[in-house]
Amino acid sequence: MGFPLPSPMRRALDLAAEAAEAGEVPVGAVVTLGDRIVGEGRNAMRAGQDPTAHAEMVAMRAAAAALGTSRLDKCTLWVSLEPCAMCAGAIALARIAELRFAAEDPKGGAVLHGPRLFGQPTCHHRPDVIGGIGEEEAAAQLRTFFTQRR
C-alpha cells in the first residue's frame, strides 16, 4: 500500500477523471501558491474548440488571473501527465517554480521525452521537476480512456 497522494495531485487526478467523463483526454492540472490552490483546469480542447486548452494552460491562465500577474514564479504546477512542448514552453514563460507530474508521456511529453525543453540552451527558465507522483493512477486513467475509444 502506497502513501496518500499530496492533495494538489489528488485534485489534478480528479480533474483528469472529469475530463474523461466529458470525452476529453484525461489530464488535469492544479497551480498552487504555498498550500493554496490558485488555479486549476482539465483538458477542454473539444468542448471549447480550442487546441490550446490543455489542462496546464487552463490552470495557468486561471492562476495568472487570480494572482493578477503573468509571472507565476512562486507557484507549483501539479499535472497528471508530463507536459507537451506547448505547455512546457508556457511553464517556462510563466516562470513556474516547480513542476510535479504523474505519468510520463514518451510519445508527446517534452520534459523527460522528446525535445526535453527545459534542457535546451534557449530555455531561460527551468522549474524544479519531479515526476511519478500518482503515476499508476494517471496511467490507468489514460489506458482506460483510449481502450474505450478503440
Short mmCIF file of C-alpha atoms in Angstrom, two decimals:
data_model
loop_
_atom_site.label_atom_id
_atom_site.label_comp_id
_atom_site.label_asym_id
_atom_site.label_seq_id
_atom_site.Cartn_x
_atom_site.Cartn_y
_atom_site.Cartn_z
CA MET A 1 0.00 0.00 0.00
CA GLY A 2 1.40 3.38 -1.02
CA PHE A 3 1.40 6.72 0.70
CA PRO A 4 -1.55 9.05 0.18
CA LEU A 5 -1.08 11.47 -2.71
CA PRO A 6 -0.46 15.14 -1.94
CA SER A 7 -3.84 16.88 -2.17
CA PRO A 8 -2.95 19.02 -5.23
CA MET A 9 -2.09 15.88 -7.21
CA ARG A 10 -5.23 14.20 -5.92
CA ARG A 11 -7.19 17.18 -7.26
CA ALA A 12 -5.35 17.03 -10.61
CA LEU A 13 -6.23 13.34 -10.97
CA ASP A 14 -9.86 14.07 -10.07
CA LEU A 15 -9.93 16.79 -12.75
CA ALA A 16 -8.45 14.29 -15.22
CA ALA A 17 -11.33 11.92 -14.42
CA GLU A 18 -13.79 14.77 -15.06
CA ALA A 19 -12.11 15.41 -18.41
CA ALA A 20 -12.55 11.75 -19.39
CA GLU A 21 -16.24 11.86 -18.41
CA ALA A 22 -16.62 14.85 -20.75
CA GLY A 23 -14.95 12.96 -23.62
CA GLU A 24 -11.62 14.79 -23.32
CA VAL A 25 -8.23 13.12 -22.88
CA PRO A 26 -7.93 12.67 -19.10
CA VAL A 27 -5.45 15.30 -18.00
CA GLY A 28 -5.93 17.59 -15.02
CA ALA A 29 -3.75 20.34 -13.57
CA VAL A 30 -3.60 22.48 -10.43
CA VAL A 31 -1.46 25.53 -9.64
CA THR A 32 -0.59 26.11 -6.00
CA LEU A 33 0.96 29.05 -4.20
CA GLY A 34 2.15 27.72 -0.89
CA ASP A 35 -0.62 25.49 0.40
CA ARG A 36 -3.40 27.24 -1.55
CA ILE A 37 -4.82 26.28 -4.95
CA VAL A 38 -4.84 29.41 -7.13
CA GLY A 39 -5.80 27.83 -10.45
CA GLU A 40 -6.99 24.55 -11.85
CA GLY A 41 -8.08 23.08 -15.13
CA ARG A 42 -8.70 19.99 -17.17
CA ASN A 43 -8.36 19.29 -20.85
CA ALA A 44 -11.09 21.17 -22.72
CA MET A 45 -9.96 21.25 -26.35
CA ARG A 46 -13.11 19.65 -27.76
CA ALA A 47 -15.58 21.49 -25.56
CA GLY A 48 -14.04 24.88 -26.26
CA GLN A 49 -12.91 24.12 -29.81
CA ASP A 50 -9.54 25.40 -28.64
CA PRO A 51 -6.41 23.40 -29.45
CA THR A 52 -4.52 25.27 -26.70
CA ALA A 53 -7.00 24.33 -23.93
CA HIS A 54 -4.69 21.76 -22.37
CA ALA A 55 -5.15 21.29 -18.63
CA GLU A 56 -1.87 23.05 -17.84
CA MET A 57 -2.76 26.08 -19.97
CA VAL A 58 -6.24 26.36 -18.43
CA ALA A 59 -4.80 26.09 -14.90
CA MET A 60 -2.02 28.62 -15.52
CA ARG A 61 -4.47 31.11 -17.10
CA ALA A 62 -6.73 30.77 -14.04
CA ALA A 63 -3.79 31.23 -11.66
CA ALA A 64 -2.49 34.28 -13.54
CA ALA A 65 -5.97 35.85 -13.44
CA ALA A 66 -6.41 35.05 -9.73
CA LEU A 67 -3.00 36.47 -8.83
CA GLY A 68 -3.14 39.40 -11.27
CA THR A 69 0.20 38.59 -12.88
CA SER A 70 1.67 36.58 -15.73
CA ARG A 71 4.65 35.60 -13.56
CA LEU A 72 3.88 32.50 -11.51
CA ASP A 73 7.40 32.36 -10.13
CA LYS A 74 6.46 31.22 -6.63
CA CYS A 75 3.95 28.62 -7.84
CA THR A 76 3.94 24.86 -8.26
CA LEU A 77 2.14 23.21 -11.18
CA TRP A 78 0.72 19.74 -10.47
CA VAL A 79 -0.36 17.84 -13.60
CA SER A 80 -1.46 14.27 -14.23
CA LEU A 81 0.65 13.85 -17.40
CA GLU A 82 4.09 15.02 -18.49
CA PRO A 83 3.57 18.34 -20.30
CA CYS A 84 3.83 18.62 -24.10
CA ALA A 85 6.10 21.12 -25.87
CA MET A 86 3.43 23.86 -25.90
CA CYS A 87 2.73 23.52 -22.20
CA ALA A 88 6.41 23.20 -21.26
CA GLY A 89 7.09 26.42 -23.17
CA ALA A 90 4.27 28.17 -21.31
CA ILE A 91 5.58 26.81 -17.98
CA ALA A 92 8.97 28.36 -18.73
CA LEU A 93 7.43 31.68 -19.83
CA ALA A 94 5.24 31.81 -16.70
CA ARG A 95 8.34 31.14 -14.59
CA ILE A 96 6.65 28.29 -12.70
CA ALA A 97 8.99 27.41 -9.81
CA GLU A 98 8.15 23.71 -9.51
CA LEU A 99 6.57 21.16 -11.82
CA ARG A 100 5.14 17.95 -10.38
CA PHE A 101 3.58 15.42 -12.71
CA ALA A 102 2.19 11.91 -12.50
CA ALA A 103 2.65 9.83 -15.67
CA GLU A 104 5.44 10.18 -18.18
CA ASP A 105 4.43 10.67 -21.83
CA PRO A 106 7.01 9.01 -24.11
CA LYS A 107 5.06 9.99 -27.26
CA GLY A 108 4.05 13.59 -26.56
CA GLY A 109 5.96 14.68 -23.48
CA ALA A 110 8.56 17.43 -23.74
CA VAL A 111 10.09 17.43 -20.27
CA LEU A 112 11.71 13.99 -19.91
CA HIS A 113 11.00 12.94 -23.50
CA GLY A 114 11.05 14.45 -26.99
CA PRO A 115 12.68 17.88 -27.05
CA ARG A 116 13.36 17.94 -23.28
CA LEU A 117 12.58 21.61 -23.44
CA PHE A 118 13.95 22.65 -20.05
CA GLY A 119 17.38 21.28 -21.00
CA GLN A 120 17.66 23.38 -24.16
CA PRO A 121 20.11 26.29 -24.09
CA THR A 122 17.41 28.63 -25.41
CA CYS A 123 15.14 27.88 -22.43
CA HIS A 124 15.71 30.74 -20.00
CA HIS A 125 13.78 29.29 -17.07
CA ARG A 126 13.87 25.74 -15.73
CA PRO A 127 11.48 24.70 -12.98
CA ASP A 128 12.37 22.09 -10.41
CA VAL A 129 10.82 18.90 -11.86
CA ILE A 130 9.62 15.76 -10.10
CA GLY A 131 7.66 13.12 -11.98
CA GLY A 132 5.97 9.88 -11.00
CA ILE A 133 3.65 11.25 -8.28
CA GLY A 134 0.45 9.24 -8.73
CA GLU A 135 1.81 7.68 -11.91
CA GLU A 136 -0.10 4.38 -11.68
CA GLU A 137 -3.50 6.04 -11.35
CA ALA A 138 -2.82 8.56 -14.11
CA ALA A 139 -1.56 5.86 -16.48
CA ALA A 140 -4.63 3.71 -15.72
CA GLN A 141 -6.94 6.66 -16.50
CA LEU A 142 -5.25 7.14 -19.86
CA ARG A 143 -5.24 3.42 -20.72
CA THR A 144 -8.94 3.11 -19.87
CA PHE A 145 -9.85 6.21 -21.87
CA PHE A 146 -8.05 5.12 -25.03
CA THR A 147 -9.13 1.45 -24.72
CA GLN A 148 -12.77 2.58 -24.64
CA ARG A 149 -12.28 4.56 -27.85
CA ARG A 150 -10.65 1.81 -29.91
#
